[in-house]
C-alpha positions as a Python dict, from the first residue, in 0.01 Angstrom:
ca = {
    (1, 'X'): (0, 0, 0),
    (2, 'X'): (92, 302, 221),
    (3, 'X'): (-231, 563, 235),
    (4, 'X'): (-229, 904, 80),
    (5, 'X'): (-53, 1165, 285),
    (6, 'X'): (-398, 1339, 459),
    (7, 'X'): (-266, 1713, 639),
    (8, 'X'): (-523, 1815, 908),
    (9, 'X'): (-573, 2147, 1007),
    (10, 'X'): (-793, 2313, 1305),
    (11, 'X'): (-831, 2647, 1340),
    (12, 'X'): (-776, 2815, 1713),
    (13, 'X'): (-852, 3082, 1891),
    (14, 'X'): (-887, 3077, 2285),
    (15, 'X'): (-1004, 2740, 2279),
    (16, 'X'): (-844, 2626, 2580),
    (17, 'X'): (-1168, 2472, 2729),
    (18, 'X'): (-1227, 2294, 2347),
    (19, 'X'): (-895, 2251, 2192),
    (20, 'X'): (-764, 1974, 2389),
    (21, 'X'): (-1072, 1697, 2336),
    (22, 'X'): (-1049, 1840, 1955),
    (23, 'X'): (-720, 1733, 1947),
    (24, 'X'): (-685, 1390, 2143),
    (25, 'X'): (-929, 1234, 1947),
    (26, 'X'): (-778, 1323, 1615),
    (27, 'X'): (-468, 1114, 1806),
    (28, 'X'): (-606, 799, 1767),
    (29, 'X'): (-775, 830, 1409),
    (30, 'X'): (-717, 477, 1156),
    (31, 'X'): (-566, 649, 898),
    (32, 'X'): (-135, 607, 926),
    (33, 'X'): (-23, 861, 679),
    (34, 'X'): (-159, 1178, 853),
    (35, 'X'): (-107, 1547, 939),
    (36, 'X'): (-249, 1690, 1266),
    (37, 'X'): (-183, 2150, 1249),
    (38, 'X'): (-281, 2352, 1429),
    (39, 'X'): (-388, 2718, 1323),
    (40, 'X'): (-340, 2950, 1651),
    (41, 'X'): (-452, 3296, 1536),
    (42, 'X'): (-325, 3438, 1808),
    (43, 'X'): (-462, 3359, 2100),
    (44, 'X'): (-488, 3516, 2462),
    (45, 'X'): (-604, 3195, 2649),
    (46, 'X'): (-370, 2891, 2740),
    (47, 'X'): (-474, 2630, 2455),
    (48, 'X'): (-95, 2722, 2247),
    (49, 'X'): (82, 2634, 2576),
    (50, 'X'): (-117, 2298, 2725),
    (51, 'X'): (-104, 2182, 2339),
    (52, 'X'): (272, 2191, 2343),
    (53, 'X'): (290, 1970, 2626),
    (54, 'X'): (42, 1796, 2574),
    (55, 'X'): (102, 1719, 2086),
    (56, 'X'): (452, 1797, 2166),
    (57, 'X'): (475, 1652, 1768),
    (58, 'X'): (214, 1830, 1633),
    (59, 'X'): (256, 2072, 1436),
    (60, 'X'): (174, 2486, 1560),
    (61, 'X'): (105, 2764, 1258),
    (62, 'X'): (122, 3100, 1490),
    (63, 'X'): (-108, 3406, 1372),
    (64, 'X'): (29, 3700, 1463),
    (65, 'X'): (-358, 3913, 1482),
    (66, 'X'): (-753, 3710, 1457),
    (67, 'X'): (-745, 3638, 1066),
    (68, 'X'): (-1054, 3495, 1055),
    (69, 'X'): (-1155, 3188, 951),
    (70, 'X'): (-1083, 3151, 542),
    (71, 'X'): (-729, 3368, 599),
    (72, 'X'): (-687, 3162, 870),
    (73, 'X'): (-724, 2871, 726),
    (74, 'X'): (-593, 2965, 411),
    (75, 'X'): (-255, 3115, 622),
    (76, 'X'): (-215, 2740, 745),
    (77, 'X'): (-220, 2555, 444),
    (78, 'X'): (2, 2786, 242),
    (79, 'X'): (266, 2749, 510),
    (80, 'X'): (286, 2477, 678),
    (81, 'X'): (578, 2217, 654),
    (82, 'X'): (432, 1888, 549),
    (83, 'X'): (241, 1931, 237),
    (84, 'X'): (3, 1621, 177),
    (85, 'X'): (-215, 1471, -119),
    (86, 'X'): (-568, 1578, 83),
    (87, 'X'): (-620, 1804, 337),
    (88, 'X'): (-937, 1849, 621),
    (89, 'X'): (-1044, 2092, 789),
    (90, 'X'): (-1199, 2096, 1088),
    (91, 'X'): (-1391, 2249, 1407),
    (92, 'X'): (-1116, 2288, 1742),
    (93, 'X'): (-1492, 2238, 1870),
    (94, 'X'): (-1540, 1860, 1770),
    (95, 'X'): (-1427, 1497, 1875),
    (96, 'X'): (-1407, 1238, 1533),
    (97, 'X'): (-1479, 917, 1566),
    (98, 'X'): (-1142, 733, 1483),
    (99, 'X'): (-1209, 559, 1165),
    (100, 'X'): (-1447, 935, 992),
    (101, 'X'): (-1130, 967, 782),
    (102, 'X'): (-1139, 680, 515),
    (103, 'X'): (-1492, 692, 377),
    (104, 'X'): (-1402, 1065, 327),
    (105, 'X'): (-1087, 943, 140),
    (106, 'X'): (-1190, 666, -6),
    (107, 'X'): (-1517, 877, -181),
    (108, 'X'): (-1250, 1144, -318),
    (109, 'X'): (-1116, 856, -451),
    (110, 'X'): (-1330, 660, -655),
    (111, 'X'): (-1453, 912, -835),
    (112, 'X'): (-1287, 1214, -972),
    (113, 'X'): (-1570, 1418, -1088),
    (114, 'X'): (-1621, 1377, -645),
    (115, 'X'): (-1437, 1714, -532),
    (116, 'X'): (-1575, 1792, -137),
    (117, 'X'): (-1625, 1546, 134),
    (118, 'X'): (-1801, 1607, 433),
    (119, 'X'): (-1896, 1301, 735),
    (120, 'X'): (-2230, 1306, 900),
    (121, 'X'): (-2203, 1510, 1233),
    (122, 'X'): (-2363, 1517, 1508),
    (123, 'X'): (-2433, 1742, 1870),
    (124, 'X'): (-2206, 1647, 2089),
    (125, 'X'): (-2436, 1680, 2387),
    (126, 'X'): (-2700, 1518, 2189),
    (127, 'X'): (-2461, 1205, 2036),
    (128, 'X'): (-2771, 1117, 1935),
    (129, 'X'): (-2930, 1403, 1744),
    (130, 'X'): (-2841, 1522, 1413),
    (131, 'X'): (-2630, 1882, 1345),
    (132, 'X'): (-2578, 1786, 907),
    (133, 'X'): (-2618, 1542, 703),
    (134, 'X'): (-2590, 1741, 352),
    (135, 'X'): (-2663, 2131, 328),
    (136, 'X'): (-2941, 2280, 106),
    (137, 'X'): (-2836, 2630, -57),
    (138, 'X'): (-3059, 2843, -211),
    (139, 'X'): (-2982, 3212, -219),
    (140, 'X'): (-3262, 3401, -385),
    (141, 'X'): (-3420, 3387, -54),
    (142, 'X'): (-3139, 3281, 214),
    (143, 'X'): (-3272, 2970, 213),
    (144, 'X'): (-2855, 2809, 348),
    (145, 'X'): (-2970, 2489, 584),
    (146, 'X'): (-2872, 2179, 715),
    (147, 'X'): (-3074, 1862, 640),
    (148, 'X'): (-3201, 1656, 955),
    (149, 'X'): (-3015, 1913, 1205),
    (150, 'X'): (-3152, 1867, 1521),
    (151, 'X'): (-3340, 1564, 1451),
    (152, 'X'): (-3271, 1213, 1653),
    (153, 'X'): (-3089, 978, 1407),
    (154, 'X'): (-3301, 651, 1314),
    (155, 'X'): (-3098, 551, 1004),
    (156, 'X'): (-3255, 810, 720),
    (157, 'X'): (-2958, 945, 658),
    (158, 'X'): (-2773, 666, 595),
    (159, 'X'): (-2744, 689, 235),
    (160, 'X'): (-2417, 837, 33),
    (161, 'X'): (-2569, 1150, -156),
    (162, 'X'): (-2496, 1434, -327),
    (163, 'X'): (-2544, 1798, -182),
    (164, 'X'): (-2544, 2152, -221),
    (165, 'X'): (-2244, 2287, -63),
    (166, 'X'): (-2004, 2113, 284),
    (167, 'X'): (-2010, 2306, 588),
    (168, 'X'): (-1670, 2448, 706),
    (169, 'X'): (-1706, 2231, 1052),
    (170, 'X'): (-1579, 1946, 834),
    (171, 'X'): (-1496, 1817, 521),
    (172, 'X'): (-1215, 1642, 332),
    (173, 'X'): (-1093, 1814, -52),
    (174, 'X'): (-811, 1719, -290),
    (175, 'X'): (-460, 1882, -114),
    (176, 'X'): (-439, 1999, -525),
    (177, 'X'): (-859, 2093, -603),
    (178, 'X'): (-842, 2334, -275),
    (179, 'X'): (-569, 2504, -455),
    (180, 'X'): (-717, 2537, -789),
    (181, 'X'): (-1047, 2623, -644),
    (182, 'X'): (-795, 2963, -519),
    (183, 'X'): (-926, 2845, -121),
    (184, 'X'): (-1125, 3072, 83),
    (185, 'X'): (-1266, 3345, 58),
    (186, 'X'): (-1042, 3609, 220),
    (187, 'X'): (-1374, 3851, 206),
    (188, 'X'): (-1523, 3644, 400),
    (189, 'X'): (-1422, 3694, 814),
    (190, 'X'): (-1680, 3362, 968),
    (191, 'X'): (-1935, 3240, 831),
    (192, 'X'): (-2064, 3179, 451),
    (193, 'X'): (-1655, 3151, 335),
    (194, 'X'): (-1752, 2737, 308),
    (195, 'X'): (-2095, 2799, 53),
    (196, 'X'): (-1893, 3020, -132),
    (197, 'X'): (-1660, 2768, -198),
    (198, 'X'): (-1938, 2447, -183),
    (199, 'X'): (-2085, 2670, -461),
    (200, 'X'): (-1728, 2758, -685),
    (201, 'X'): (-1708, 2418, -699),
    (202, 'X'): (-2128, 2330, -793),
    (203, 'X'): (-2017, 2577, -1137),
    (204, 'X'): (-1745, 2403, -1179),
    (205, 'X'): (-1890, 2074, -1218),
    (206, 'X'): (-1756, 1942, -854),
    (207, 'X'): (-1969, 1711, -701),
    (208, 'X'): (-1995, 1754, -315),
    (209, 'X'): (-2074, 1484, -186),
    (210, 'X'): (-2208, 1343, 207),
    (211, 'X'): (-2005, 1072, 343),
    (212, 'X'): (-2265, 910, 679),
    (213, 'X'): (-2016, 669, 721),
    (214, 'X'): (-1721, 946, 899),
    (215, 'X'): (-1889, 1058, 1141),
    (216, 'X'): (-1808, 1322, 1438),
    (217, 'X'): (-1987, 1528, 1706),
    (218, 'X'): (-1971, 1957, 1734),
    (219, 'X'): (-1948, 2077, 2039),
    (220, 'X'): (-2248, 2455, 1860),
    (221, 'X'): (-2003, 2766, 1877),
    (222, 'X'): (-1785, 2713, 2142),
    (223, 'X'): (-1619, 2978, 2045),
    (224, 'X'): (-1898, 3233, 1999),
    (225, 'X'): (-2102, 3100, 2347),
    (226, 'X'): (-2407, 2849, 2162),
    (227, 'X'): (-2580, 2875, 1881),
    (228, 'X'): (-2766, 3186, 1981),
    (229, 'X'): (-2547, 3386, 2018),
    (230, 'X'): (-2605, 3745, 1874),
    (231, 'X'): (-2227, 3752, 1790),
    (232, 'X'): (-2326, 3478, 1607),
    (233, 'X'): (-2632, 3634, 1461),
    (234, 'X'): (-2427, 3974, 1341),
    (235, 'X'): (-2177, 3744, 1177),
    (236, 'X'): (-2369, 3479, 997),
    (237, 'X'): (-2571, 3747, 858),
    (238, 'X'): (-2251, 3915, 740),
    (239, 'X'): (-2099, 3611, 503),
    (240, 'X'): (-2506, 3540, 386),
    (241, 'X'): (-2574, 3868, 256),
    (242, 'X'): (-2164, 3854, 146),
    (243, 'X'): (-2191, 3526, -34),
    (244, 'X'): (-2550, 3652, -249),
    (245, 'X'): (-2348, 3972, -337),
    (246, 'X'): (-2093, 3723, -443),
    (247, 'X'): (-2307, 3499, -648),
    (248, 'X'): (-2616, 3618, -792),
    (249, 'X'): (-2649, 3832, -1053),
    (250, 'X'): (-2805, 4180, -1078),
    (251, 'X'): (-3128, 4131, -1178),
    (252, 'X'): (-3190, 3902, -872),
    (253, 'X'): (-2986, 4084, -642),
    (254, 'X'): (-3184, 4370, -594),
    (255, 'X'): (-3462, 4130, -469),
    (256, 'X'): (-3230, 3895, -346),
    (257, 'X'): (-3079, 4139, -78),
    (258, 'X'): (-3408, 4309, 85),
    (259, 'X'): (-3554, 3974, 112),
    (260, 'X'): (-3206, 3900, 322),
    (261, 'X'): (-3206, 4250, 518),
    (262, 'X'): (-3586, 4222, 619),
    (263, 'X'): (-3545, 3815, 742),
    (264, 'X'): (-3175, 3946, 901),
    (265, 'X'): (-3397, 4201, 1080),
    (266, 'X'): (-3631, 3941, 1219),
    (267, 'X'): (-3402, 3711, 1409),
    (268, 'X'): (-3274, 3922, 1538),
    (269, 'X'): (-3496, 3881, 1854),
    (270, 'X'): (-3533, 3589, 1741),
    (271, 'X'): (-3125, 3480, 1889),
    (272, 'X'): (-3166, 3782, 2194),
    (273, 'X'): (-3476, 3577, 2324),
    (274, 'X'): (-3281, 3248, 2288),
    (275, 'X'): (-2947, 3324, 2390),
    (276, 'X'): (-3132, 3513, 2728),
    (277, 'X'): (-3315, 3183, 2786),
    (278, 'X'): (-2994, 3040, 2767),
    (279, 'X'): (-2801, 3236, 3106),
    (280, 'X'): (-3107, 3143, 3304),
    (281, 'X'): (-3018, 2810, 3300),
}
């Protein structure tokens, strides 16, 4: 039986230093019926040129300005020449294991109520340390957390489990489901759109599953100067406020906004200190 088709969408913006490693790993996947689609958000570096030279068979969709994560991925999804039964969205700062696709697809095949699957994600610079083993969300307190983050992988998260959200770093869906749930909300520029999509799926009774048999590695926030960059703090803060505004009712919304604005301000010195510490290394 021929494998059902899978489109792998890789969003790129000035990813010259990281994109080639990502695409080389995707070119080695064991799943046969795949199409890699590179969506370029108007890069000004040599990344597109490098991709064309090394990967002439990869479809490249050029955008005439930086649309951000949500709009950029939606654009690529809508205008790809290839139509598939499944869609995987993955960051350009990742490296995948060759067999990472099969477990994600198999879980969707096993149960139609499962609408999203997410892999085990480890740090690229600490390959046995978790970045993501599932996600928890409590918007009232602005609590959006990766399960297991920065813990050593000792097999403690090797069980398939239902989670609150799938990270936009990498997830898989049926293509028709991604369309049914209206893709990413384009009011988000970067950060929060992945959680928002998962929340919409859950509100309609859909299940989101963490699949530890699928493994990838993440060069965290490589395009923005690291995980504690001020740019990241700003974008995550705006994303969180948008999430709260979109998903809480009028009774809980004022309390949540006040609490979260306070937490965002308190987080800023931590980001400044950690960013300064990183630059000293």
